[in-house]
Coordinates of C-alpha atoms and ligand atoms in Angstrom, one line a residue:
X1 CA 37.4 191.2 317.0
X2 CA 37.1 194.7 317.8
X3 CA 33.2 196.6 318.0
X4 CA 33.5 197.9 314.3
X5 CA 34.3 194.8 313.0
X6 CA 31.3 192.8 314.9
X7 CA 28.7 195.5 314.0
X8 CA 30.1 195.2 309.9
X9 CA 29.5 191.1 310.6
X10 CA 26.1 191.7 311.6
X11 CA 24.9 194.0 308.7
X12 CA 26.6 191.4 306.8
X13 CA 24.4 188.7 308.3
X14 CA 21.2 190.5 308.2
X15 CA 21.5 191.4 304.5
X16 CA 22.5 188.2 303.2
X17 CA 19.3 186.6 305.2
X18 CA 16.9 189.3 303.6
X19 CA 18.4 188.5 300.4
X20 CA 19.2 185.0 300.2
X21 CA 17.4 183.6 303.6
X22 CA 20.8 182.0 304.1
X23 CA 21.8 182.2 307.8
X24 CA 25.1 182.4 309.0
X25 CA 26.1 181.1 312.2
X26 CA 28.6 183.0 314.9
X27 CA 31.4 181.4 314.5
X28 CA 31.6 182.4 310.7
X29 CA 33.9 185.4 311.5
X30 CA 37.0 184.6 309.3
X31 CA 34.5 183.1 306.4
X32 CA 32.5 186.6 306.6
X33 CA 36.2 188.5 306.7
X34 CA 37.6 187.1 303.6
X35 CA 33.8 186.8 301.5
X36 CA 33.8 190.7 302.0
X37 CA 37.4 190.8 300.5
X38 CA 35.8 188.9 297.8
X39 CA 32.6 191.4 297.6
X40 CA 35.2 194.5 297.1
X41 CA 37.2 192.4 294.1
X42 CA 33.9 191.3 292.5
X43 CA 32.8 195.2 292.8
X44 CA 36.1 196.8 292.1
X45 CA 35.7 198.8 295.1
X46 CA 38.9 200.0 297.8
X47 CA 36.9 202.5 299.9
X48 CA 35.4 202.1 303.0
X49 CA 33.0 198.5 303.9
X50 CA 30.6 200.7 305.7
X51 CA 29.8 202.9 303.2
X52 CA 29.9 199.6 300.3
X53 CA 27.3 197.8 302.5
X54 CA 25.0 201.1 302.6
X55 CA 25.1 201.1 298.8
X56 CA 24.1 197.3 299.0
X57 CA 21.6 198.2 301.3
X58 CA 19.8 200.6 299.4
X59 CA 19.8 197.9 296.5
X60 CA 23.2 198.3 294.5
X61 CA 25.4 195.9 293.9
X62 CA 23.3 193.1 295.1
X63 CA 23.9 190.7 292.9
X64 CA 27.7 191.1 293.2
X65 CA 26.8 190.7 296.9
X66 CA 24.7 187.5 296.7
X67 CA 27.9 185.9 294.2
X68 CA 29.9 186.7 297.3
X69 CA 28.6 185.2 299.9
X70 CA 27.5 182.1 298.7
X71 CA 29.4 178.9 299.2
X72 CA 29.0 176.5 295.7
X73 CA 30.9 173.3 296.7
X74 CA 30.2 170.4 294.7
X75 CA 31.3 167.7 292.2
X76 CA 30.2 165.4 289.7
X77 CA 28.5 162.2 291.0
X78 CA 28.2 163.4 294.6
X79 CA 26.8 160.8 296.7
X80 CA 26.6 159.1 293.9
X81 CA 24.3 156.5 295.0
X82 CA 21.2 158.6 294.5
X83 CA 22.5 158.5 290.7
X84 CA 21.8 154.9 290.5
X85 CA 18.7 155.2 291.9
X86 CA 17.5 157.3 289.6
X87 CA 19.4 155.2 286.8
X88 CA 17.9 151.7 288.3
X89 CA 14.7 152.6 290.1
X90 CA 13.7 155.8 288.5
X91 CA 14.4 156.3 284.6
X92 CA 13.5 152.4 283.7
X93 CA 9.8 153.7 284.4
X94 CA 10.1 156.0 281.9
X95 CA 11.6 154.2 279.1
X96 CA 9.9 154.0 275.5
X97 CA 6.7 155.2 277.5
X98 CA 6.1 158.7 275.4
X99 CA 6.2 160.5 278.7
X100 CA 8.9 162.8 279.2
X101 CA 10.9 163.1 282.4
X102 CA 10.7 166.5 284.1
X103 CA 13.5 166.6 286.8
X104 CA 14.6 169.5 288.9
X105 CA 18.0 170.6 290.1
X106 CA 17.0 173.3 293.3
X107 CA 20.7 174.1 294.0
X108 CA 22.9 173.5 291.0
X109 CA 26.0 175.6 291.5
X110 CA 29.0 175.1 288.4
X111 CA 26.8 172.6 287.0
X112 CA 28.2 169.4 288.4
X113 CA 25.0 168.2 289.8
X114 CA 23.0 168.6 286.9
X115 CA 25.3 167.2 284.2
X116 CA 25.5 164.0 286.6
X117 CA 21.3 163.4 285.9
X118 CA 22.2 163.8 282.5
X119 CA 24.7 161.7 282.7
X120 CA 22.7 159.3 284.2
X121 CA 20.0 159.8 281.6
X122 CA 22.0 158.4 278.8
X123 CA 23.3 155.8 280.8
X124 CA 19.9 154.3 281.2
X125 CA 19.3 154.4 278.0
X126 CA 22.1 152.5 277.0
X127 CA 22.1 150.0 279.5
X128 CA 17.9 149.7 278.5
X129 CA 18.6 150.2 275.1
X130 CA 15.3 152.2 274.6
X131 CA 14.5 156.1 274.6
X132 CA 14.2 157.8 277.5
X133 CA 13.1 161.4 277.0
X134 CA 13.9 163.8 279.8
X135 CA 14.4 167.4 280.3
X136 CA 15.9 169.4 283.5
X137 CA 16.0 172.6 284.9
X138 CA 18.9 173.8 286.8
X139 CA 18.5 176.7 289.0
X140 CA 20.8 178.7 291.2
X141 CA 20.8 182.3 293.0
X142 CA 24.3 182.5 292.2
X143 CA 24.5 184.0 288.3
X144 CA 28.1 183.5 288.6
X145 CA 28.2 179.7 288.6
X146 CA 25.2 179.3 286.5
X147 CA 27.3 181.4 283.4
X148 CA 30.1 178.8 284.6
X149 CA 27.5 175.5 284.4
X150 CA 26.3 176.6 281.2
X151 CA 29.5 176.9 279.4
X152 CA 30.5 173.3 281.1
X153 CA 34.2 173.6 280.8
X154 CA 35.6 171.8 283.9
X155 CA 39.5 171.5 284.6
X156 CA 40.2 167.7 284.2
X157 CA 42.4 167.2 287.3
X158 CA 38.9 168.4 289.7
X159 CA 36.9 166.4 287.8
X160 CA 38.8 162.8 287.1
X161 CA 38.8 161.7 289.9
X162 CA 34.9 162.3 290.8
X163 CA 33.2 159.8 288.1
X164 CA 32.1 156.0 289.2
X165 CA 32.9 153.3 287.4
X166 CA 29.6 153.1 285.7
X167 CA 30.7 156.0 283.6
X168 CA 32.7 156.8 280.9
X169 CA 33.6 160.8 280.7
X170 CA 35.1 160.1 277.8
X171 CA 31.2 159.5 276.7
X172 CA 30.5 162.5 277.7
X173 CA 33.5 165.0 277.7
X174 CA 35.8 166.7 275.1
X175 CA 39.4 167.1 276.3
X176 CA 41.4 170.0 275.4
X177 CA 44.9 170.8 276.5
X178 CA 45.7 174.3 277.6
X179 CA 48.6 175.9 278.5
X180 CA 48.7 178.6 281.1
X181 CA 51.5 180.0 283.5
X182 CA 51.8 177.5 285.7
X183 CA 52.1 174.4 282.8
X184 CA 49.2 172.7 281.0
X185 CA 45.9 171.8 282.1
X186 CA 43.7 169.5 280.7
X187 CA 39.9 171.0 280.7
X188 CA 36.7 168.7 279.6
X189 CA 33.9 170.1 277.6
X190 CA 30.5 168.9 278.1
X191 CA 29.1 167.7 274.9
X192 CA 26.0 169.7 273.0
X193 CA 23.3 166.6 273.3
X194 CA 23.9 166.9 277.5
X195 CA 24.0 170.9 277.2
X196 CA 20.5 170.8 275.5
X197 CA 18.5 168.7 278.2
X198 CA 19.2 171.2 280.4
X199 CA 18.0 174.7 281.0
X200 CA 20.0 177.1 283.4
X201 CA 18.2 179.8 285.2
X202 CA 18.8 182.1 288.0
X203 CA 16.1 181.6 291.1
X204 CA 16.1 182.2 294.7
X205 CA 14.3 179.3 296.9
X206 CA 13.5 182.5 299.6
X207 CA 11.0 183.7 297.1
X208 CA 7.6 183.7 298.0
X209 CA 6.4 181.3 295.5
X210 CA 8.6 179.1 292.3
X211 CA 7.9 179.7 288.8
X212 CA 6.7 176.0 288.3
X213 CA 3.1 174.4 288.0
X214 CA 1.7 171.9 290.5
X215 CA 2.8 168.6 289.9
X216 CA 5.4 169.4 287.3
X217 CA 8.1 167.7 288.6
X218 CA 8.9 163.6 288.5
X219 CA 12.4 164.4 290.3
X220 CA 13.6 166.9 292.5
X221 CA 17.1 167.7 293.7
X222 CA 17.4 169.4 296.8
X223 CA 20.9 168.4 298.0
X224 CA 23.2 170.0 300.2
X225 CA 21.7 173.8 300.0
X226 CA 19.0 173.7 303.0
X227 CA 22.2 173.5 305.4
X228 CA 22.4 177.2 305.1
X229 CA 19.0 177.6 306.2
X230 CA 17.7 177.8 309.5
X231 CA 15.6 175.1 310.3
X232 CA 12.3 177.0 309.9
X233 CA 13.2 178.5 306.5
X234 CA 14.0 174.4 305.5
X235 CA 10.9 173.5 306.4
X236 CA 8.7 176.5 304.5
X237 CA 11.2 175.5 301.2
X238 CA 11.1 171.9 301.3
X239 CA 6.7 172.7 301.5
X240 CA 6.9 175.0 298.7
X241 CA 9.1 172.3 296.3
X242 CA 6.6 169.9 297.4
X243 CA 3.6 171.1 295.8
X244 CA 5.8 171.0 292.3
X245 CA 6.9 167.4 293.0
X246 CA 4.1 165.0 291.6
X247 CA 2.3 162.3 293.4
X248 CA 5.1 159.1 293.2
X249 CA 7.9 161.4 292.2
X250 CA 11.6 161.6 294.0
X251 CA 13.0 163.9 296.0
X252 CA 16.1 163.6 296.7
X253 CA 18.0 165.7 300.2
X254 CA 21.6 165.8 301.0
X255 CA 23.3 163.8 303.3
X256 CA 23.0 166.1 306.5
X257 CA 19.2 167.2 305.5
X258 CA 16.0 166.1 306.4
X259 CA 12.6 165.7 305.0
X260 CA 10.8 168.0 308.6
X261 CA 7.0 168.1 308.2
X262 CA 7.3 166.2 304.4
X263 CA 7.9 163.3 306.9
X264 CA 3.9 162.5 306.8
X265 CA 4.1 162.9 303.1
X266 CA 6.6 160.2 301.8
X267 CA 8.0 157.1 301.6
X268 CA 11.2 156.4 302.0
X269 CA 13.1 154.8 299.6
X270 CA 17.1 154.9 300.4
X271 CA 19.7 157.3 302.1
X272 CA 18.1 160.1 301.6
X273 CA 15.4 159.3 299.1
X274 CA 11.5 160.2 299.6
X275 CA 8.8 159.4 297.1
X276 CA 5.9 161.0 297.0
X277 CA 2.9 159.7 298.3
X278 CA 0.4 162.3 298.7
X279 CA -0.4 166.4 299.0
X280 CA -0.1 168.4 301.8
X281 CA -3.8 169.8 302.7
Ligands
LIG301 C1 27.1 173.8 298.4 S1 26.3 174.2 296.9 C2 25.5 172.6 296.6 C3 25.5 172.3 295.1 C4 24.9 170.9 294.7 N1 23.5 170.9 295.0 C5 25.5 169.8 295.4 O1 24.9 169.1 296.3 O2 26.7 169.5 295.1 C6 24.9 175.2 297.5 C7 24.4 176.1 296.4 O3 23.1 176.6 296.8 C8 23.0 177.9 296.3 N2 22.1 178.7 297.1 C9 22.2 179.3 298.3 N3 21.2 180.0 298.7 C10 20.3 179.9 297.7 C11 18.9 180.4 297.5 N4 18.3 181.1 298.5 N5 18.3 180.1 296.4 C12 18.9 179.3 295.5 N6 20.1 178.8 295.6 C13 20.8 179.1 296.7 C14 24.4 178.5 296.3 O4 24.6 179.5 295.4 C15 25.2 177.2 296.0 O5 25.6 177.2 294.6

């Protein structure tokens, strides 16, 4: 790589951690090469990176910038076990009690993650056969897949394959056939009563402080985003979602993240799955 070419990764690294908090690791070169490829195509720009990344700099472009560089992987029902926890363990304790159900989704991409708690909201209901009332908010730093997540039109062939046998997409999903220049491809629509328990909004978990009382949440979803982070920055994020997760509420981590300091905090309650036992003071 020659000196040019390392100095344009740095800049790279040291905006996107100003921005976003996310750190990048060294070897990262070819992922950083093509994601600024991607940065020119989502600005329409052909000129020079140097002078691209001084515009970013001096604050254009940055949301094109953040859309860029972050990485959105996910599907429906992943690690699906800590869906049937919260079908089982969690939603039963809310069922014909009046109280509504205020879960969080920290990191929820094209959607995937979110639609699956809804999913699993209805479910319970079903299996319970009483009313569960419940409400989500789905949050993301990336606008670009929270425009995708909220219009919730996934191509079938992704998504078939992802659901467990305790659900029926047909439950849940429209199918529309569409034909396009390679063939047909089916696409599933999510339907309206799923679309309205959840509320998409753009929000970066490097801010200072979350736009959320104390206490407000019964679940939180915090799966597979602290990865990017150093270890430090998990620890000051997974402190600041605590103080919005109430006293015997979920959290729920992905499969490579750990609770840090929240350790003294919590109970553990499966792969991955902390409840609440008291505030940090
Ligand atoms: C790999 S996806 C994980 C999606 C989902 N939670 C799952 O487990 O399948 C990580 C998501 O975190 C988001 N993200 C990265 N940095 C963020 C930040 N500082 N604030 C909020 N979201 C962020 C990315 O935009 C991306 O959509």
């Amino acid at each position: 790589m020659s000196n040019s070419t390392q100095e344009i990764h740095e800049k790279v690294k040291k905006l996107l951690y100003s921005l976003t908090g996310i750190t990048l690791a060294d070897n990262k070169d070819i992922m950083i090469s093509n994601r600024i490829d991607k940065l020119k195509r989502n600005c329409n720009y052909n000129g020079d990176v140097v002078d691209l990344l001084k515009s970013i700099e001096q604050g254009n472009h940055l949301t094109e910038f953040i859309n860029s560089f972050t990485t959105n992987k996910t599907h429906f029902f992943r690690e699906d076990f800590h869906f049937l926890d919260l079908k089982d363990r969690v939603l039963p304790m809310f069922a014909n009690n009046g109280n509504k159900i205020q879960m969080y989704c920290s990191a929820s991409s094209t959607g995937e993650e979110p639609y699956s708690m809804a999913m699993s909201v209805f479910e319970a209901k079903d299996q319970l056969n009483k009313n569960i009332l419940a409400s989500i908010i789905a949050t993301d730093i990336d606008t670009s897949v929270l425009e995708y997540a909220a219009n919730g039109i996934y191509r079938y062939s992704k998504s078939s394959k992802e659901f467990p046998s305790w659900i029926k997409p047909q439950k849940y999903f429209k199918r529309r056939v569409q034909k396009n220049l390679a063939g047909e491809e089916v696409l599933i629509k999510v339907n309206d009563e799923l679309k309205r328990m959840i509320t998409f909004q753009v929000m970066n978990l490097n801010d200072n402080t979350y736009p959320f009382s104390s206490h407000q949440f019964d679940v939180i979803f915090c799966r597979n985003v602290l990865i990017y982070f150093s270890s430090e920055d998990q620890n000051k994020i997974l402190k600041k979602l605590f103080k919005h997760l109430k006293i015997g509420g979920t959290l729920y981590l992905g499969h490579s993240e750990n609770p840090q300091d929240l350790v003294h905090y919590v109970k553990r309650v499966g792969q991955n799955i902390f409840v609440k036992e008291k505030d940090i003071i």
